[in-house]
Short mmCIF file of C-alpha atoms in Angstrom, two decimals:
data_model
loop_
_atom_site.label_atom_id
_atom_site.label_comp_id
_atom_site.label_asym_id
_atom_site.label_seq_id
_atom_site.Cartn_x
_atom_site.Cartn_y
_atom_site.Cartn_z
CA MET A 125 -190.49 -16.35 -72.26
CA ILE A 126 -194.02 -15.89 -73.56
CA VAL A 127 -192.68 -15.45 -77.08
CA ALA A 128 -190.67 -18.67 -76.88
CA ALA A 129 -193.75 -20.45 -75.54
CA LYS A 130 -195.85 -19.08 -78.40
CA ILE A 131 -193.28 -20.25 -80.94
CA LEU A 132 -193.26 -23.71 -79.37
CA ILE A 133 -197.07 -23.87 -79.37
CA ALA A 134 -197.32 -22.72 -82.98
CA TYR A 135 -194.64 -25.21 -84.02
CA LEU A 136 -196.41 -28.13 -82.29
CA ILE A 137 -199.84 -27.32 -83.71
CA ILE A 138 -198.57 -26.73 -87.25
CA GLN A 139 -196.51 -29.91 -87.11
CA GLY A 140 -199.55 -31.89 -85.96
CA ALA A 141 -201.76 -30.45 -88.67
CA LEU A 142 -199.13 -31.19 -91.33
CA LEU A 143 -198.72 -34.76 -90.10
CA CYS A 144 -202.48 -35.29 -90.25
CA LEU A 145 -202.53 -33.83 -93.77
CA ILE A 146 -199.73 -36.14 -94.88
CA ALA A 147 -201.54 -39.10 -93.33
CA ALA A 148 -204.63 -38.15 -95.34
CA VAL A 149 -202.55 -37.91 -98.53
CA GLY A 150 -201.07 -41.30 -97.66
CA THR A 151 -204.49 -42.93 -97.41
CA LEU A 152 -205.17 -41.67 -100.92
CA ARG A 153 -201.81 -42.53 -102.50
CA LEU A 154 -200.93 -45.92 -101.08
CA PRO A 155 -202.10 -49.03 -102.94
CA ASP A 156 -203.85 -51.40 -100.52
CA VAL A 157 -205.57 -51.56 -97.14
CA TYR A 158 -202.52 -52.55 -95.13
CA THR A 159 -200.15 -49.88 -96.40
CA ARG A 160 -202.92 -47.31 -95.95
CA MET A 161 -203.25 -48.45 -92.39
CA HIS A 162 -199.56 -47.69 -91.87
CA ALA A 163 -200.09 -44.11 -92.98
CA SER A 164 -203.29 -43.53 -91.05
CA SER A 165 -202.24 -45.14 -87.77
CA LYS A 166 -198.78 -43.59 -87.51
CA GLY A 167 -199.44 -40.18 -88.98
CA ALA A 168 -202.68 -39.65 -87.13
CA THR A 169 -201.23 -40.76 -83.79
CA LEU A 170 -198.31 -38.38 -83.71
CA GLY A 171 -200.29 -35.65 -85.46
CA VAL A 172 -203.16 -35.62 -82.98
CA ALA A 173 -200.75 -36.07 -80.09
CA SER A 174 -198.72 -33.02 -81.07
CA VAL A 175 -201.84 -30.89 -81.63
CA LEU A 176 -203.04 -31.88 -78.17
CA LEU A 177 -199.61 -31.15 -76.71
CA GLY A 178 -199.75 -27.70 -78.30
CA VAL A 179 -203.19 -27.10 -76.78
CA PHE A 180 -201.90 -28.25 -73.41
CA PHE A 181 -198.94 -25.85 -73.57
CA TYR A 182 -201.25 -23.05 -74.70
CA TYR A 183 -203.51 -23.43 -71.68
CA TRP A 184 -200.53 -23.86 -69.38
CA PHE A 185 -198.26 -21.01 -70.50
CA ILE A 186 -200.76 -18.43 -71.75
CA ASN A 187 -203.78 -19.01 -69.52
CA GLY A 188 -202.03 -20.59 -66.56
CA VAL A 189 -204.37 -23.58 -66.43
CA PHE A 190 -202.83 -27.05 -66.01
CA SER A 191 -205.27 -29.13 -68.01
CA GLY A 192 -204.87 -32.80 -67.16
CA LYS A 193 -207.67 -33.85 -69.49
CA VAL A 194 -205.58 -33.04 -72.56
CA LEU A 195 -202.68 -35.13 -71.28
CA LEU A 196 -205.08 -38.00 -70.61
CA GLY A 197 -206.29 -37.63 -74.17
CA ILE A 198 -202.73 -38.10 -75.46
CA VAL A 199 -202.28 -41.21 -73.32
CA PHE A 200 -205.56 -42.71 -74.50
CA ILE A 201 -204.71 -42.08 -78.15
CA PHE A 202 -201.37 -43.84 -77.73
CA LEU A 203 -203.11 -46.75 -76.01
CA THR A 204 -206.01 -47.23 -78.43
CA VAL A 205 -204.75 -46.43 -81.94
CA PRO A 206 -202.42 -49.46 -82.26
CA VAL A 207 -205.13 -51.82 -81.04
CA GLY A 208 -207.66 -50.31 -83.42
CA SER A 209 -205.40 -50.58 -86.46
CA HIS A 210 -204.40 -54.12 -85.50
CA LEU A 211 -208.07 -55.13 -85.34
CA LEU A 212 -208.85 -53.43 -88.66
CA GLY A 213 -205.94 -55.17 -90.37
CA ARG A 214 -206.86 -58.53 -88.93
CA ALA A 215 -210.51 -58.14 -89.91
CA ALA A 216 -209.49 -57.10 -93.43
CA TYR A 217 -207.23 -60.15 -93.76
CA SER A 218 -209.82 -62.61 -92.49
CA VAL A 219 -212.50 -61.16 -94.78
CA GLY A 220 -210.09 -61.85 -97.62
CA VAL A 221 -208.76 -58.50 -98.76
CA LYS A 222 -205.85 -59.14 -101.11
CA LEU A 223 -202.44 -57.63 -100.59
CA ASP A 224 -201.05 -55.30 -103.21
CA LYS A 225 -199.49 -56.83 -106.34
CA ARG A 226 -196.05 -55.63 -105.32
CA SER A 227 -196.09 -57.68 -102.14
CA VAL A 228 -193.24 -60.15 -102.07
CA GLN A 229 -193.97 -62.25 -99.05
CA ASP A 230 -197.02 -63.52 -97.22
CA ASP A 231 -196.17 -65.73 -94.29
CA TYR A 232 -199.64 -65.42 -92.85
CA LYS A 233 -201.20 -67.36 -95.72
CA GLY A 234 -201.70 -70.90 -94.51
CA HIS A 235 -200.08 -69.96 -91.24
CA ARG A 236 -200.91 -73.17 -89.44
CA ASN A 237 -198.69 -75.22 -91.78
CA PHE A 238 -196.06 -72.56 -91.34
CA VAL A 239 -196.07 -72.94 -87.59
CA ILE A 240 -195.48 -76.67 -87.81
CA LYS A 241 -192.90 -76.50 -90.59
CA HIS A 242 -190.61 -73.80 -89.21
CA LYS A 243 -190.83 -74.62 -85.54
CA ASP A 244 -187.14 -74.32 -84.83
CA ASP A 245 -186.26 -71.11 -86.68
CA SER A 246 -185.12 -68.33 -84.46
CA TYR A 247 -186.78 -65.65 -86.54
CA LEU A 248 -187.96 -65.26 -90.10
CA MET B 1034 -193.09 -54.60 -56.70
CA ALA B 1035 -196.44 -53.40 -55.30
CA TYR B 1036 -195.45 -54.76 -51.91
CA GLN B 1037 -192.26 -52.69 -51.86
CA ILE B 1038 -194.09 -49.50 -52.89
CA LEU B 1039 -196.68 -50.08 -50.16
CA LEU B 1040 -193.90 -50.58 -47.63
CA ASN B 1041 -192.27 -47.36 -48.76
CA VAL B 1042 -195.52 -45.38 -48.40
CA LEU B 1043 -196.02 -46.91 -44.97
CA LEU B 1044 -192.51 -45.83 -43.94
CA ALA B 1045 -193.24 -42.32 -45.18
CA CYS B 1046 -196.43 -42.23 -43.09
CA CYS B 1047 -194.41 -43.44 -40.08
CA TRP B 1048 -191.99 -40.55 -40.63
CA MET B 1049 -194.90 -38.08 -40.76
CA PHE B 1050 -196.23 -39.41 -37.45
CA LEU B 1051 -192.75 -39.30 -35.91
CA ILE B 1052 -192.08 -35.64 -36.72
CA ASP B 1053 -195.74 -34.59 -36.24
CA THR B 1054 -196.07 -32.49 -39.39
CA TYR B 1055 -198.58 -33.70 -41.93
CA SER B 1056 -197.72 -32.14 -45.27
CA GLY B 1057 -196.55 -33.12 -48.69
CA THR B 1058 -193.00 -32.07 -47.92
CA SER B 1059 -192.68 -34.26 -44.85
CA PHE B 1060 -194.22 -37.13 -46.79
CA PHE B 1061 -191.60 -36.64 -49.47
CA ILE B 1062 -188.75 -36.59 -46.94
CA GLY B 1063 -190.16 -39.73 -45.33
CA TYR B 1064 -190.41 -41.36 -48.74
CA VAL B 1065 -186.75 -40.63 -49.52
CA LEU B 1066 -185.70 -42.00 -46.13
CA GLY B 1067 -187.88 -45.04 -46.81
CA ILE B 1068 -186.05 -45.58 -50.09
CA LEU B 1069 -182.78 -45.54 -48.14
CA CYS B 1070 -184.19 -48.11 -45.69
CA LEU B 1071 -185.31 -50.37 -48.55
CA LEU B 1072 -181.88 -49.99 -50.13
CA ILE B 1073 -180.23 -51.20 -46.95
CA MET B 1074 -182.73 -54.04 -46.47
CA ARG B 1075 -182.90 -55.14 -50.09
CA ARG B 1076 -181.35 -58.57 -49.61
CA PHE B 1077 -184.43 -59.62 -47.63
CA PHE B 1078 -186.75 -59.09 -50.60
CA SER B 1079 -187.30 -61.86 -53.09
CA GLU B 1080 -187.57 -59.42 -56.03
CA ARG B 1081 -185.11 -56.72 -56.95
CA LEU B 1082 -185.58 -53.16 -55.76
CA TYR B 1083 -188.64 -51.56 -57.37
CA LEU B 1084 -186.72 -48.45 -58.38
CA MET B 1085 -184.77 -50.56 -60.88
CA LYS B 1086 -188.06 -51.66 -62.42
CA ALA B 1087 -189.34 -48.07 -62.53
CA TRP B 1088 -186.13 -47.04 -64.28
CA ALA B 1089 -186.58 -49.85 -66.81
CA ILE B 1090 -190.10 -48.59 -67.54
CA VAL B 1091 -188.80 -45.03 -68.05
CA LYS B 1092 -186.11 -46.33 -70.44
CA LEU B 1093 -188.73 -48.27 -72.40
CA LEU B 1094 -190.90 -45.14 -72.68
CA ILE B 1095 -187.97 -43.07 -73.96
CA ILE B 1096 -187.14 -45.70 -76.62
CA PHE B 1097 -190.82 -45.84 -77.55
CA ILE B 1098 -191.20 -42.08 -78.08
CA LYS B 1099 -188.01 -41.99 -80.14
CA GLU B 1100 -189.26 -44.84 -82.32
CA VAL B 1101 -192.64 -43.17 -82.85
CA ILE B 1102 -190.94 -40.07 -84.22
CA ILE B 1103 -188.65 -42.13 -86.47
CA ALA B 1104 -191.70 -44.09 -87.68
CA ASN B 1105 -193.49 -40.93 -88.69
CA ILE B 1106 -190.49 -39.62 -90.58
CA SER B 1107 -190.09 -42.89 -92.50
CA VAL B 1108 -193.80 -43.13 -93.36
CA LEU B 1109 -193.69 -39.51 -94.45
CA LYS B 1110 -190.78 -40.26 -96.77
CA THR B 1111 -192.62 -43.22 -98.27
CA ILE B 1112 -195.79 -41.23 -98.87
CA LEU B 1113 -194.16 -38.16 -100.33
CA SER B 1114 -191.57 -39.87 -102.54
CA PRO B 1115 -192.69 -39.68 -106.19
CA LYS B 1116 -191.60 -43.19 -107.12
CA SER B 1117 -193.12 -46.09 -105.24
CA ASN B 1118 -190.35 -48.66 -105.10
CA TYR B 1119 -191.21 -50.29 -101.79
CA LYS B 1120 -192.20 -53.92 -101.45
CA PRO B 1121 -194.83 -54.60 -98.81
CA GLY B 1122 -195.25 -58.02 -97.27
CA ILE B 1123 -196.20 -60.02 -94.21
CA PHE B 1124 -193.51 -61.78 -92.24
CA ALA B 1125 -193.56 -63.93 -89.15
CA PHE B 1126 -191.71 -63.04 -86.00
CA ARG B 1127 -191.09 -65.49 -83.20
CA THR B 1128 -191.32 -63.88 -79.80
CA GLU B 1129 -189.82 -65.04 -76.53
CA LEU B 1130 -192.40 -63.27 -74.40
CA ARG B 1131 -195.05 -65.38 -72.70
CA ASN B 1132 -197.30 -63.22 -70.55
CA GLU B 1133 -200.33 -61.70 -72.22
CA TRP B 1134 -199.63 -58.15 -71.14
CA GLU B 1135 -196.05 -58.39 -72.39
CA ILE B 1136 -197.24 -59.49 -75.83
CA THR B 1137 -199.84 -56.72 -75.85
CA VAL B 1138 -197.23 -54.08 -75.05
CA LEU B 1139 -194.83 -55.52 -77.63
CA SER B 1140 -197.45 -55.59 -80.39
CA SER B 1141 -198.66 -52.07 -79.78
CA MET B 1142 -195.07 -50.87 -79.78
CA ILE B 1143 -194.43 -52.71 -83.04
CA THR B 1144 -197.52 -51.11 -84.56
CA LEU B 1145 -196.26 -47.64 -83.73
CA THR B 1146 -192.71 -48.18 -84.98
CA PRO B 1147 -191.18 -47.72 -88.45
CA GLY B 1148 -193.07 -49.48 -91.22
CA THR B 1149 -194.59 -52.36 -89.29
CA LEU B 1150 -198.15 -53.31 -88.37
CA VAL B 1151 -199.20 -56.38 -86.41
CA ILE B 1152 -201.80 -58.37 -88.34
CA ASP B 1153 -202.29 -61.36 -86.09
CA ILE B 1154 -200.85 -63.30 -83.19
CA SER B 1155 -200.81 -67.07 -83.51
CA ASP B 1156 -202.97 -69.17 -81.22
CA ASP B 1157 -200.09 -70.46 -79.13
CA ARG B 1158 -198.90 -66.85 -78.69
CA SER B 1159 -195.41 -67.55 -79.98
CA ILE B 1160 -195.52 -65.97 -83.45
CA LEU B 1161 -196.49 -62.46 -84.45
CA TYR B 1162 -197.55 -61.86 -88.06
CA ILE B 1163 -196.34 -58.42 -89.02
CA HIS B 1164 -197.11 -56.45 -92.14
CA ALA B 1165 -194.04 -54.51 -93.22
CA MET B 1166 -194.06 -51.50 -95.49
CA ASP B 1167 -190.75 -52.38 -97.13
CA ILE B 1168 -189.59 -55.89 -96.57
CA ASP B 1169 -186.16 -55.66 -98.22
CA ASP B 1170 -184.09 -53.32 -96.14
CA ALA B 1171 -186.42 -53.14 -93.20
CA GLU B 1172 -186.48 -56.71 -92.04
CA LYS B 1173 -183.03 -56.96 -90.55
CA ALA B 1174 -183.03 -53.46 -89.07
CA ILE B 1175 -186.54 -53.94 -87.73
CA HIS B 1176 -185.46 -57.17 -86.16
CA ASP B 1177 -182.72 -55.37 -84.29
CA ILE B 1178 -185.19 -52.76 -83.05
CA ARG B 1179 -187.60 -55.49 -82.10
CA VAL B 1180 -184.93 -57.23 -80.10
CA SER B 1181 -184.28 -54.01 -78.22
CA PHE B 1182 -188.01 -53.70 -77.46
CA GLU B 1183 -188.23 -57.32 -76.43
CA LEU B 1184 -185.21 -57.00 -74.17
CA GLY B 1185 -186.66 -53.80 -72.69
CA ILE B 1186 -189.96 -55.49 -71.89
CA MET B 1187 -188.13 -58.48 -70.41
CA GLU B 1188 -186.11 -56.06 -68.30
CA VAL B 1189 -189.36 -54.63 -66.95
CA SER B 1190 -191.03 -57.94 -66.24
CA ARG B 1191 -188.03 -59.77 -64.86
#
């Protein structure tokens, strides 16, 4: 029982650390702000969440302490990271950061005209 | 929904007073009996039974966790693949949702799902501008996922 718990804890923490590492590599490798934001927001969210889950299981199974603070931390990360990355992306766009050269589509450019022109489309 | 929960708690308290034991167990038994009472009396409520709504929320959470894991795997593939043959782009998505909290939930779910990031929401709150990691193959599939999210949120708020 304890061994299985230890394996689970080790798996969760190593998985979280690897996800954070890959997110860091992604912020170096990807071309522009927006694609970097994909890597950082998604990788960091699940990475930190699984590290915290591992810590929670460690305190619960090994030490016998039910630590609610760690669970609250997971919930707060899931609530705040999307909002933070949305705000960063929006701020970057309104400051005028260009998209990468490979980008094929930019509906947000001149979006007010777009709203009037394509009023009746179901989705685009 | 809040009204029904309050009624259920009140029924549970009534049960505790009736059997004169004040503990968590008797509260729980009273709560279950209260659920039965609400089930019998449900045609007098204007909304549907709140348990249905709670179940819809649980379903939405399960879908959400699944999507977060899929998102991480797809981003991981994109980062670690040696050739970069993806085409990023921003596309517009028309949403049916109207309440502010519904749009907030939808946009944070979109941000945490495969290859999409919400850049802006239009002023009349009907169009979401979404940055996609790979616009070719993703757009149709993402739209399907989005529809499932949207329907899930509608199911909760209905």
